[in-house]
Coordinates of C-alpha atoms and ligand atoms in Angstrom, one line a residue:
X1 CA -21.2 -5.5 8.8
X2 CA -24.6 -5.7 10.4
X3 CA -27.9 -5.3 8.6
X4 CA -28.5 -2.0 10.4
X5 CA -25.4 -0.2 9.1
X6 CA -26.0 -1.8 5.8
X7 CA -29.4 -0.1 5.6
X8 CA -28.0 3.2 7.0
X9 CA -25.4 3.0 4.2
X10 CA -28.1 2.4 1.6
X11 CA -30.4 5.1 3.0
X12 CA -27.5 7.6 2.9
X13 CA -26.6 6.6 -0.6
X14 CA -30.2 7.2 -1.7
X15 CA -30.2 10.6 0.0
X16 CA -27.0 11.5 -1.9
X17 CA -28.2 10.3 -5.2
X18 CA -31.9 11.4 -5.1
X19 CA -31.8 14.5 -2.8
X20 CA -28.2 15.6 -3.2
X21 CA -27.9 15.6 0.6
X22 CA -24.9 14.4 2.6
X23 CA -22.9 15.1 5.8
X24 CA -20.0 16.5 3.7
X25 CA -20.0 18.2 0.3
X26 CA -16.5 18.2 -1.1
X27 CA -15.6 20.4 -4.1
X28 CA -12.7 19.1 -6.2
X29 CA -11.7 15.5 -6.7
X30 CA -8.0 16.3 -6.9
X31 CA -5.2 15.4 -4.6
X32 CA -6.7 16.8 -1.4
X33 CA -10.4 16.3 -2.3
X34 CA -10.1 12.5 -3.0
X35 CA -8.0 11.8 0.1
X36 CA -10.4 13.9 2.4
X37 CA -13.5 12.2 0.9
X38 CA -12.0 8.8 1.6
X39 CA -10.9 9.6 5.1
X40 CA -14.2 11.1 6.2
X41 CA -16.2 8.3 4.5
X42 CA -14.2 5.8 6.4
X43 CA -15.4 7.4 9.6
X44 CA -19.0 6.7 8.6
X45 CA -19.7 10.2 7.1
X46 CA -21.9 10.4 4.0
X47 CA -19.8 12.3 1.4
X48 CA -20.7 13.9 -1.9
X49 CA -17.6 14.6 -4.1
X50 CA -18.0 17.1 -6.9
X51 CA -15.5 17.3 -9.8
X52 CA -15.8 19.3 -13.0
X53 CA -13.8 16.9 -15.2
X54 CA -13.8 13.2 -14.4
X55 CA -11.6 12.1 -17.3
X56 CA -8.0 11.3 -16.4
X57 CA -6.2 14.6 -15.9
X58 CA -3.2 15.5 -18.1
X59 CA -1.2 17.9 -16.0
X60 CA 2.4 18.7 -15.2
X61 CA 1.9 19.0 -11.4
X62 CA 1.9 16.6 -8.5
X63 CA 4.2 14.0 -10.0
X64 CA 6.7 13.3 -7.2
X65 CA 5.4 12.2 -3.8
X66 CA 7.9 12.6 -0.9
X67 CA 8.2 9.7 1.6
X68 CA 6.4 11.7 4.3
X69 CA 3.5 12.1 1.9
X70 CA 3.5 8.4 0.9
X71 CA 3.3 7.5 4.5
X72 CA 0.4 9.8 5.1
X73 CA -1.3 8.3 2.0
X74 CA -0.7 4.8 3.5
X75 CA -2.2 5.9 6.9
X76 CA -5.3 6.9 5.0
X77 CA -5.6 3.4 3.5
X78 CA -4.8 4.7 0.0
X79 CA -1.3 3.4 -0.3
X80 CA -2.5 1.0 -3.1
X81 CA -3.1 4.1 -5.4
X82 CA 0.6 4.2 -6.3
X83 CA 0.5 0.6 -7.4
X84 CA 0.0 -0.5 -10.9
X85 CA 0.6 2.9 -12.5
X86 CA 4.3 2.3 -13.5
X87 CA 5.4 4.5 -10.5
X88 CA 9.1 5.0 -9.9
X89 CA 10.8 4.6 -6.5
X90 CA 12.6 7.7 -5.4
X91 CA 15.5 7.3 -2.9
X92 CA 16.4 11.0 -2.6
X93 CA 17.9 14.0 -4.3
X94 CA 20.7 14.4 -6.7
X95 CA 22.0 18.0 -7.1
X96 CA 24.2 19.1 -10.1
X97 CA 25.9 22.4 -9.7
X98 CA 28.3 23.7 -12.5
X99 CA 29.2 20.2 -13.5
X100 CA 29.8 18.9 -10.0
X101 CA 27.2 16.6 -8.4
X102 CA 26.2 15.1 -5.2
X103 CA 23.5 12.5 -4.3
X104 CA 21.6 13.0 -1.0
X105 CA 19.6 9.9 -0.1
X106 CA 16.7 10.0 2.3
X107 CA 18.2 8.9 5.6
X108 CA 17.3 6.2 8.1
X109 CA 14.5 7.4 10.5
X110 CA 12.5 5.9 13.3
X111 CA 8.7 6.2 13.6
X112 CA 8.9 9.7 14.9
X113 CA 11.1 10.9 12.1
X114 CA 14.3 11.0 14.2
X115 CA 17.2 10.7 11.9
X116 CA 19.9 8.0 12.4
X117 CA 23.2 8.6 10.7
X118 CA 26.5 6.6 10.6
X119 CA 26.5 3.3 12.5
X120 CA 22.8 3.1 13.1
X121 CA 22.1 3.7 9.4
X122 CA 24.6 0.9 8.5
X123 CA 22.8 -1.5 10.8
X124 CA 19.6 -1.0 8.8
X125 CA 21.4 -1.7 5.6
X126 CA 22.7 -4.9 7.0
X127 CA 19.1 -5.6 8.2
X128 CA 20.3 -6.4 11.7
X129 CA 18.3 -3.4 13.0
X130 CA 14.8 -3.5 14.4
X131 CA 15.5 -5.5 17.4
X132 CA 12.6 -6.2 19.7
X133 CA 13.2 -3.3 22.1
X134 CA 15.0 -0.8 19.9
X135 CA 13.5 1.9 17.7
X136 CA 11.9 0.7 14.5
X137 CA 14.3 2.0 11.9
X138 CA 13.6 2.2 8.1
X139 CA 14.9 4.0 5.1
X140 CA 11.9 5.7 3.5
X141 CA 11.1 6.0 -0.2
X142 CA 9.2 8.4 -2.3
X143 CA 7.3 7.7 -5.6
X144 CA 7.1 9.6 -8.9
X145 CA 4.4 8.9 -11.5
X146 CA 2.1 10.3 -14.1
X147 CA -0.1 12.7 -12.2
X148 CA -3.3 11.7 -14.1
X149 CA -2.8 8.0 -13.5
X150 CA -2.4 8.6 -9.7
X151 CA -5.5 10.8 -9.6
X152 CA -7.5 8.2 -11.5
X153 CA -6.5 5.7 -8.8
X154 CA -7.6 8.0 -6.0
X155 CA -10.9 8.6 -7.8
X156 CA -11.4 4.9 -8.3
X157 CA -10.9 4.3 -4.6
X158 CA -13.6 7.0 -3.8
X159 CA -16.0 5.7 -6.5
X160 CA -15.8 2.2 -4.9
X161 CA -16.5 3.5 -1.4
X162 CA -20.1 2.8 -0.2
X163 CA -20.2 6.2 1.6
X164 CA -19.1 8.4 -1.3
X165 CA -21.0 9.5 -4.4
X166 CA -19.1 11.4 -7.1
X167 CA -20.9 13.8 -9.4
X168 CA -19.3 15.3 -12.5
X169 CA -20.4 18.9 -12.2
X170 CA -18.9 22.4 -12.1
X171 CA -19.4 24.2 -8.8
X172 CA -20.3 27.9 -9.4
X173 CA -21.2 29.3 -5.9
X174 CA -21.9 28.5 -2.3
X175 CA -25.4 28.5 -1.0
X176 CA -25.9 30.6 2.1
X177 CA -28.8 30.4 4.6
X178 CA -31.5 33.0 4.3
X179 CA -31.3 33.9 8.0
X180 CA -27.6 33.6 8.6
X181 CA -24.2 33.4 6.9
X182 CA -24.0 29.7 7.3
X183 CA -23.1 27.9 4.1
X184 CA -25.5 25.1 3.4
X185 CA -24.0 23.7 0.2
X186 CA -23.2 24.6 -3.3
X187 CA -24.8 25.5 -6.6
X188 CA -23.4 23.8 -9.7
X189 CA -23.8 23.4 -13.5
X190 CA -24.1 19.9 -14.8
X191 CA -23.8 19.2 -18.5
X192 CA -26.5 17.0 -19.9
X193 CA -24.7 14.3 -21.8
X194 CA -27.4 13.9 -24.5
X195 CA -28.1 17.5 -25.3
X196 CA -24.8 19.2 -24.2
X197 CA -27.0 21.7 -22.2
X198 CA -25.7 23.0 -18.9
X199 CA -28.3 22.7 -16.1
X200 CA -28.2 24.2 -12.6
X201 CA -27.9 21.7 -9.7
X202 CA -27.8 22.0 -5.9
X203 CA -26.0 20.0 -3.3
X204 CA -26.4 20.2 0.5
X205 CA -24.2 19.2 3.3
X206 CA -23.7 19.9 7.0
X207 CA -20.2 20.9 6.1
X208 CA -18.8 22.1 2.7
X209 CA -15.1 21.5 2.0
X210 CA -13.6 23.3 -0.9
X211 CA -10.4 22.0 -2.4
X212 CA -10.5 23.4 -5.9
X213 CA -6.8 23.9 -6.4
X214 CA -4.3 26.6 -7.2
X215 CA -6.7 28.8 -9.2
X216 CA -9.4 28.6 -6.6
X217 CA -12.6 30.3 -7.6
X218 CA -13.6 30.5 -3.9
X219 CA -10.5 31.9 -2.3
X220 CA -11.4 35.5 -2.8
X221 CA -14.8 35.0 -1.1
X222 CA -13.4 33.0 1.8
X223 CA -10.0 34.4 2.6
X224 CA -9.4 37.8 4.2
X225 CA -8.9 40.6 1.7
X226 CA -5.4 41.0 0.4
X227 CA -4.5 37.3 0.6
X228 CA -3.5 36.4 -2.9
X229 CA -0.8 34.1 -4.2
X230 CA 2.6 35.6 -5.1
X231 CA 4.0 34.2 -8.4
X232 CA 7.7 34.9 -9.1
X233 CA 8.2 32.3 -11.8
X234 CA 6.7 29.6 -14.0
X235 CA 7.7 26.0 -14.5
X236 CA 7.8 25.0 -18.2
X237 CA 7.5 21.3 -18.7
X238 CA 9.0 18.8 -21.2
X239 CA 8.4 15.0 -21.3
X240 CA 11.7 13.3 -22.2
X241 CA 11.6 9.8 -23.6
X242 CA 14.2 7.2 -22.6
X243 CA 16.5 9.8 -21.1
X244 CA 19.4 8.2 -19.2
X245 CA 20.5 10.2 -16.2
X246 CA 22.4 8.4 -13.4
X247 CA 21.9 7.9 -10.6
X248 CA 18.6 6.4 -11.4
X249 CA 15.7 6.6 -8.8
X250 CA 16.7 10.1 -7.7
X251 CA 15.0 13.4 -8.2
X252 CA 17.6 15.6 -10.0
X253 CA 18.0 19.3 -9.4
X254 CA 20.3 21.2 -11.9
X255 CA 21.5 24.6 -10.8
X256 CA 24.1 26.9 -12.2
X257 CA 23.9 29.6 -14.8
X258 CA 20.1 29.1 -15.0
X259 CA 17.2 29.2 -12.7
X260 CA 16.7 25.6 -11.3
X261 CA 15.8 22.7 -13.5
X262 CA 14.1 19.5 -12.1
X263 CA 14.4 16.1 -13.8
X264 CA 12.7 13.0 -12.5
X265 CA 11.4 9.8 -14.0
X266 CA 7.6 9.5 -14.0
X267 CA 7.4 6.1 -15.8
X268 CA 9.7 3.4 -17.2
X269 CA 10.3 5.4 -20.3
X270 CA 9.3 8.9 -19.4
X271 CA 11.2 11.6 -17.6
X272 CA 9.7 15.0 -16.6
X273 CA 11.8 18.1 -17.0
X274 CA 10.5 21.2 -15.2
X275 CA 12.3 24.4 -16.2
X276 CA 11.9 27.4 -13.9
X277 CA 11.6 30.7 -15.8
X278 CA 11.4 33.8 -13.6
X279 CA 9.1 36.6 -14.7
X280 CA 10.9 39.2 -16.9
X281 CA 13.9 37.0 -17.3
X282 CA 16.0 38.8 -20.0
X283 CA 17.3 35.5 -21.4
X284 CA 13.7 34.5 -22.1
X285 CA 12.5 37.8 -23.6
X286 CA 11.0 37.7 -27.1
X287 CA 14.1 39.3 -28.5
X288 CA 16.1 36.3 -27.3
X289 CA 13.6 33.8 -28.7
X290 CA 11.3 33.5 -25.8
X291 CA 11.1 30.5 -23.6
X292 CA 12.1 28.1 -26.4
X293 CA 15.1 30.3 -27.1
X294 CA 16.0 30.3 -23.4
X295 CA 15.8 26.5 -23.2
X296 CA 17.8 26.0 -26.4
X297 CA 20.5 28.6 -25.7
X298 CA 20.9 28.6 -21.9
X299 CA 19.2 25.5 -20.4
X300 CA 20.5 22.9 -22.8
X301 CA 24.2 23.8 -22.4
X302 CA 23.8 23.7 -18.6
X303 CA 22.3 20.2 -18.6
X304 CA 24.5 17.1 -18.4
X305 CA 25.4 15.9 -21.8
X306 CA 23.5 12.6 -21.6
X307 CA 20.2 14.6 -21.2
X308 CA 20.6 17.1 -24.0
X309 CA 19.5 14.9 -27.0
X310 CA 16.2 14.0 -25.3
X311 CA 15.5 17.7 -24.5
X312 CA 16.2 18.7 -28.1
X313 CA 14.0 15.9 -29.3
X314 CA 11.2 17.1 -27.0
X315 CA 11.5 20.6 -28.4
X316 CA 11.2 19.3 -32.0
X317 CA 7.4 19.8 -32.1
X318 CA 8.1 23.6 -32.3
X319 CA 5.5 24.4 -29.6
X320 CA 6.0 26.5 -26.5
X321 CA 6.2 23.9 -23.7
X322 CA 3.2 23.7 -21.3
X323 CA 3.6 25.8 -18.1
X324 CA 2.2 26.4 -14.7
X325 CA 2.6 29.3 -12.3
X326 CA 4.8 28.7 -9.2
X327 CA 2.8 30.3 -6.4
X328 CA 3.4 31.1 -2.8
X329 CA 0.4 31.5 -0.5
X330 CA 0.9 31.3 3.2
X331 CA -2.0 29.8 5.2
X332 CA -4.2 32.5 6.6
X333 CA -5.0 32.2 10.4
X334 CA -8.3 33.7 9.7
X335 CA -9.5 31.3 7.1
X336 CA -11.7 28.5 8.2
X337 CA -12.8 30.2 11.4
X338 CA -16.0 32.0 12.2
X339 CA -16.1 34.3 9.1
X340 CA -18.1 31.8 7.1
X341 CA -19.5 28.9 9.1
X342 CA -20.3 25.8 7.3
X343 CA -17.5 25.9 4.8
X344 CA -13.7 25.2 4.8
X345 CA -11.1 26.0 2.3
X346 CA -8.2 23.5 2.0
X347 CA -5.4 22.1 -0.2
X348 CA -3.8 24.5 -2.7
X349 CA -6.8 26.8 -2.5
X350 CA -5.7 27.5 1.1
X351 CA -1.9 27.2 1.1
X352 CA 0.8 26.9 -1.6
X353 CA 4.6 26.9 -1.8
X354 CA 7.1 26.8 -4.8
X355 CA 7.0 23.3 -6.3
X356 CA 10.9 23.1 -6.3
X357 CA 11.0 20.6 -3.5
X358 CA 7.8 18.7 -4.5
X359 CA 6.0 19.3 -1.2
X360 CA 2.4 20.0 -2.2
X361 CA 0.9 16.6 -2.1
X362 CA 2.8 15.8 1.1
X363 CA 1.3 18.8 2.8
X364 CA -2.2 17.8 1.4
X365 CA -2.1 14.2 2.6
X366 CA -0.6 15.1 6.0
X367 CA -3.3 17.8 6.3
X368 CA -6.0 15.2 5.6
X369 CA -4.7 12.8 8.3
X370 CA -4.8 15.7 10.8
X371 CA -8.2 17.1 9.6
X372 CA -9.9 13.7 9.8
X373 CA -8.6 13.1 13.3
X374 CA -9.8 16.5 14.4
X375 CA -13.3 16.1 12.8
X376 CA -13.7 12.5 13.9
X377 CA -17.3 11.7 15.0
X378 CA -16.0 11.1 18.5
X379 CA -14.9 14.7 18.7
X380 CA -17.4 16.4 16.4
X381 CA -20.5 14.3 16.3
X382 CA -22.5 16.8 14.3
X383 CA -20.6 18.6 11.5
X384 CA -23.3 21.3 11.4
X385 CA -22.1 22.4 14.9
X386 CA -20.2 25.5 13.7
X387 CA -18.5 26.1 17.1
X388 CA -17.1 22.6 17.3
X389 CA -15.8 22.8 13.8
X390 CA -14.2 26.2 14.4
X391 CA -12.4 24.8 17.5
X392 CA -11.2 21.9 15.4
X393 CA -10.0 24.3 12.7
X394 CA -8.1 26.5 15.2
X395 CA -6.2 23.4 16.3
X396 CA -5.7 22.4 12.7
X397 CA -4.1 25.7 11.9
X398 CA -1.5 25.3 14.6
X399 CA -0.8 21.7 14.5
X400 CA -0.2 21.5 10.8
X401 CA 2.6 24.0 11.2
X402 CA 4.8 21.1 12.4
X403 CA 5.2 20.1 8.7
X404 CA 3.9 23.0 6.7
X405 CA 6.3 25.6 8.2
X406 CA 9.2 23.4 7.3
X407 CA 8.1 22.3 3.8
X408 CA 6.9 25.8 2.8
X409 CA 10.0 27.7 4.2
X410 CA 12.4 25.2 2.6
X411 CA 10.7 25.5 -0.8
X412 CA 10.8 29.3 -0.7
X413 CA 14.3 29.6 0.7
X414 CA 15.9 27.0 -1.5
X415 CA 14.2 28.6 -4.5
X416 CA 15.7 32.0 -3.6
X417 CA 19.1 30.4 -3.3
X418 CA 18.9 28.2 -6.4
X419 CA 17.6 31.0 -8.6
X420 CA 20.3 33.4 -7.1
X421 CA 20.2 36.8 -8.8
X422 CA 22.7 38.7 -6.7
X423 CA 26.2 38.0 -5.4
X424 CA 25.2 37.3 -1.8
X425 CA 22.6 34.7 -2.9
X426 CA 25.2 33.2 -5.2
X427 CA 27.6 32.9 -2.3
X428 CA 24.8 31.3 -0.3
X429 CA 24.1 28.9 -3.1
X430 CA 27.8 27.9 -3.2
X431 CA 27.7 27.4 0.5
X432 CA 24.6 25.3 0.2
X433 CA 26.2 23.0 -2.4
X434 CA 29.4 22.7 -0.3
X435 CA 27.2 21.7 2.6
X436 CA 25.5 19.1 0.5
X437 CA 28.9 17.7 -0.5
X438 CA 29.8 17.2 3.1
X439 CA 27.1 14.5 3.1
X440 CA 26.3 12.0 5.9
X441 CA 25.1 13.6 9.1
X442 CA 25.2 17.0 7.5
X443 CA 22.6 16.3 4.9
X444 CA 20.6 13.5 6.6
X445 CA 18.5 16.0 8.5
X446 CA 17.9 18.5 5.7
X447 CA 16.7 15.8 3.3
X448 CA 14.5 14.3 6.0
X449 CA 12.9 17.8 6.5
X450 CA 12.4 18.1 2.7
X451 CA 10.9 14.6 2.5
X452 CA 8.3 15.5 5.1
X453 CA 9.7 13.0 7.6
X454 CA 11.2 15.2 10.3
X455 CA 8.9 17.8 11.8
X456 CA 11.2 20.1 13.8
X457 CA 11.4 23.7 12.5
X458 CA 14.3 24.5 14.8
X459 CA 16.4 21.9 13.0
X460 CA 15.7 23.7 9.7
X461 CA 16.8 27.0 11.2
X462 CA 20.0 25.4 12.5
X463 CA 21.0 24.0 9.1
X464 CA 20.0 27.1 7.2
X465 CA 22.3 29.3 9.3
X466 CA 25.1 26.7 9.2
X467 CA 24.9 27.0 5.4
X468 CA 25.2 30.8 5.7
X469 CA 28.4 30.4 7.7
X470 CA 29.8 27.8 5.2
X471 CA 29.0 30.4 2.5
X472 CA 30.8 33.1 4.4
X473 CA 33.8 30.9 4.9
X474 CA 34.0 29.9 1.3
X475 CA 33.7 33.5 0.2
X476 CA 36.5 34.4 2.5
X477 CA 38.8 31.7 1.2
X478 CA 38.0 32.6 -2.4
X479 CA 38.6 36.3 -1.9
X480 CA 41.7 35.9 0.3
X481 CA 43.2 34.1 -2.7
X482 CA 44.6 31.4 -0.5
X483 CA 47.2 33.5 1.2
X484 CA 47.2 34.6 4.8
X485 CA 48.5 38.0 3.9
X486 CA 45.8 38.5 1.3
X487 CA 43.3 37.6 3.9
X488 CA 44.6 40.1 6.4
X489 CA 44.8 42.9 3.9
X490 CA 41.3 42.3 2.7
X491 CA 39.9 41.6 6.2
X492 CA 37.9 44.8 6.6
X493 CA 36.2 44.3 3.2
X494 CA 35.6 40.6 3.9
X495 CA 33.9 41.4 7.2
X496 CA 31.6 43.7 5.3
X497 CA 30.9 40.9 2.8
X498 CA 30.3 38.5 5.6
X499 CA 27.7 40.8 7.2
X500 CA 26.0 41.3 3.8
X501 CA 25.8 37.5 3.2
X502 CA 24.5 36.8 6.6
X503 CA 22.0 39.7 6.2
X504 CA 20.8 38.3 2.9
X505 CA 20.4 34.8 4.5
X506 CA 18.2 36.4 7.2
X507 CA 16.2 38.3 4.6
X508 CA 15.5 35.0 2.7
X509 CA 14.8 32.9 5.7
X510 CA 13.4 34.9 8.6
X511 CA 10.3 36.6 7.1
X512 CA 9.1 33.3 5.6
X513 CA 9.7 31.1 8.7
X514 CA 8.1 33.9 10.7
X515 CA 5.0 33.9 8.5
X516 CA 4.9 30.1 8.5
X517 CA 5.6 29.4 12.1
X518 CA 3.7 32.1 13.9
Ligands
LIG601 C1 4.4 23.0 -11.8 C2 4.0 22.3 -10.5 C3 4.6 21.1 -10.2 C4 4.2 20.4 -9.0 N1 4.9 19.3 -8.7 C5 4.6 18.7 -7.5 C6 5.3 17.5 -7.1 O1 6.1 16.9 -7.9 N2 5.0 16.9 -5.9 C7 4.0 17.5 -5.1 O2 3.8 16.9 -4.0 N3 3.4 18.6 -5.4 C8 3.6 19.2 -6.6 N4 2.9 20.3 -7.0 C9 1.9 20.8 -6.1 C10 0.6 19.9 -6.2 O3 0.3 19.7 -7.5 C11 -0.5 20.5 -5.4 O4 -0.1 20.9 -4.1 C12 -1.7 19.6 -5.3 O5 -2.2 19.2 -6.6 C13 -2.9 20.3 -4.6 O6 -4.0 19.5 -4.5 P1 -5.4 20.1 -4.5 O7 -6.4 19.0 -4.3 O8 -5.5 21.3 -3.6 O9 -5.6 20.7 -6.0 P2 -5.7 19.9 -7.4 O10 -5.0 18.7 -7.3 O11 -5.4 20.9 -8.4 O12 -7.3 19.5 -7.4 C14 -8.3 20.5 -7.6 C15 -9.5 19.8 -8.3 O13 -10.6 20.6 -8.2 C16 -11.3 20.5 -9.5 N5 -12.0 21.8 -9.6 C17 -11.5 23.0 -9.7 N6 -12.5 23.9 -9.8 C18 -13.7 23.2 -9.7 C19 -15.1 23.6 -9.8 N7 -15.5 24.9 -9.9 N8 -16.0 22.6 -9.7 C20 -15.6 21.3 -9.6 N9 -14.4 20.9 -9.6 C21 -13.4 21.9 -9.6 C22 -10.2 20.4 -10.5 O14 -10.6 19.9 -11.7 C23 -9.2 19.4 -9.7 O15 -9.5 18.1 -10.0 C24 3.3 21.0 -8.1 C25 2.7 22.2 -8.5 C26 3.0 22.9 -9.6 C27 2.4 24.2 -10.0
LIG602 C1 -20.0 3.8 5.9 O1 -20.8 4.5 6.8 C2 -21.4 3.6 7.8 C3 -22.3 4.5 8.6 O2 -23.3 5.0 7.8 C4 -20.3 2.9 8.6 O3 -21.0 2.1 9.5 C5 -19.5 2.1 7.7 O4 -18.4 1.5 8.4 C6 -18.9 3.0 6.6 N1 -18.3 2.1 5.6 C7 -16.9 2.1 5.4 C8 -16.5 1.2 4.3 O5 -16.2 2.8 6.0

């Protein structure tokens, strides 16, 4: 480092600390905010990062990072943040359906996410792959961990960066210019540690980035009217202690009589259970003992026997488990364009999907990689240049669809199937599980899509509709009762059923992929 940049760094740090002025003001030191601050600071931008609560968060979100997200994190130079926090390696998914189960490991992929099944995959396992000229093959891994520990690591990385200053303060509003709509920064309330008093504070940046999470205070102001998250269910969380559930190092999804249940280890001794409870579920009504009654009477009997004692032990405290709403919020094409120059809305504040597939952080980190490349000083030397930023954001909106359309549609569609509440969805769910059981080349691509490794929406459509046909076939076999004659006699009815199943599949899939991809 030369003396000149050294002094520029020092001057910028002084401007941040004394005058609260920077190139970028970032609201929210969560998953998105920390990664974005770090990426932009690495490009030489001076960054102010604002967070209301700097103590280690204790939350039930963002605990399983898909391999695609881990790779994005590594690209940002933050891969070390999953080290030293007792993180657990994740090799794929394990689905349990009415007592039957199947493991779906993440497949072997090359640098571009192309999936290699069969022989090519075996070569990697015997480590004779990766010849000089051939594609670089690898079997990717995810990580699961305590969310708070991971966030603390991210914040530590930011705090140690010479181009970032973190302030503990609650952002209350954006500051607009007196002559234009241009956002100049934010107004905040900072608590005086000695008196406990809350004092107003002001922070100014050429560009303000808001990543204040699922319950964003700024979404209403910055998104077009009528864009609000849709919430169909909540996840209730338990922390299970020393809960054995083979295969280890897999994320487990239990489906069956209940809405889906997720189980994954977040530390050597801790396993997270997330129990989906749809709104107005009769089994969780107060007459049936509420959520605790639902867990005791319906969820526990559905779970594999080895898990039940830990769940009962976790319920012993007599409390209603902690919960979070499961939201869907498609990204708005109109957000982050000319409406309000000088400010961008990102992360969960901008786009959400059901957490069933654990895709949120993967979307966030992949978004940061793209955003940083589009706002790079070589392309946008001056972040106050609203036109240049708008151009970059238009490109951002389209280019991120390569992963968001897949991760978001998969999360919403699988949730509909796994929480089946009519016979067509139930048929599709059976078809889906049968498809998983076929394994190998059949499941390699879907799990690569889910892991944020493969970025081809058409591949998703192909697999989804294959599942629909498997479902129709199974339904046919079941209804025909195994006899040719039975099949022939019922044929007209079965054709109607087939149409209804296919129709249901379309209703689940097409509107979502349409919203996400167009
Ligand atoms: C039940 C559940 C489980 C999930 N599980 C997973 C999972 O396993 N894997 C996965 O990848 N994703 C998961 N997600 C999604 C994931 O948690 C989010 O996508 C991710 O946290 C979004 O990051 P963010 O930075 O936008 O928001 P957050 O991580 O929520 O960060 C927002 C930050 O802004 C701060 N803030 C808010 N308001 C203000 C203010 N006014 N002033 C200052 N600071 C403020 C907050 O304190 C917080 O630190 C889950 C979500 C839910 C609901
Ligand atoms: C910080 O910003 C300066 C420009 O002010 C840049 O030269 C330097 O490389 C940045 N530091 C790091 C660690 O990225």
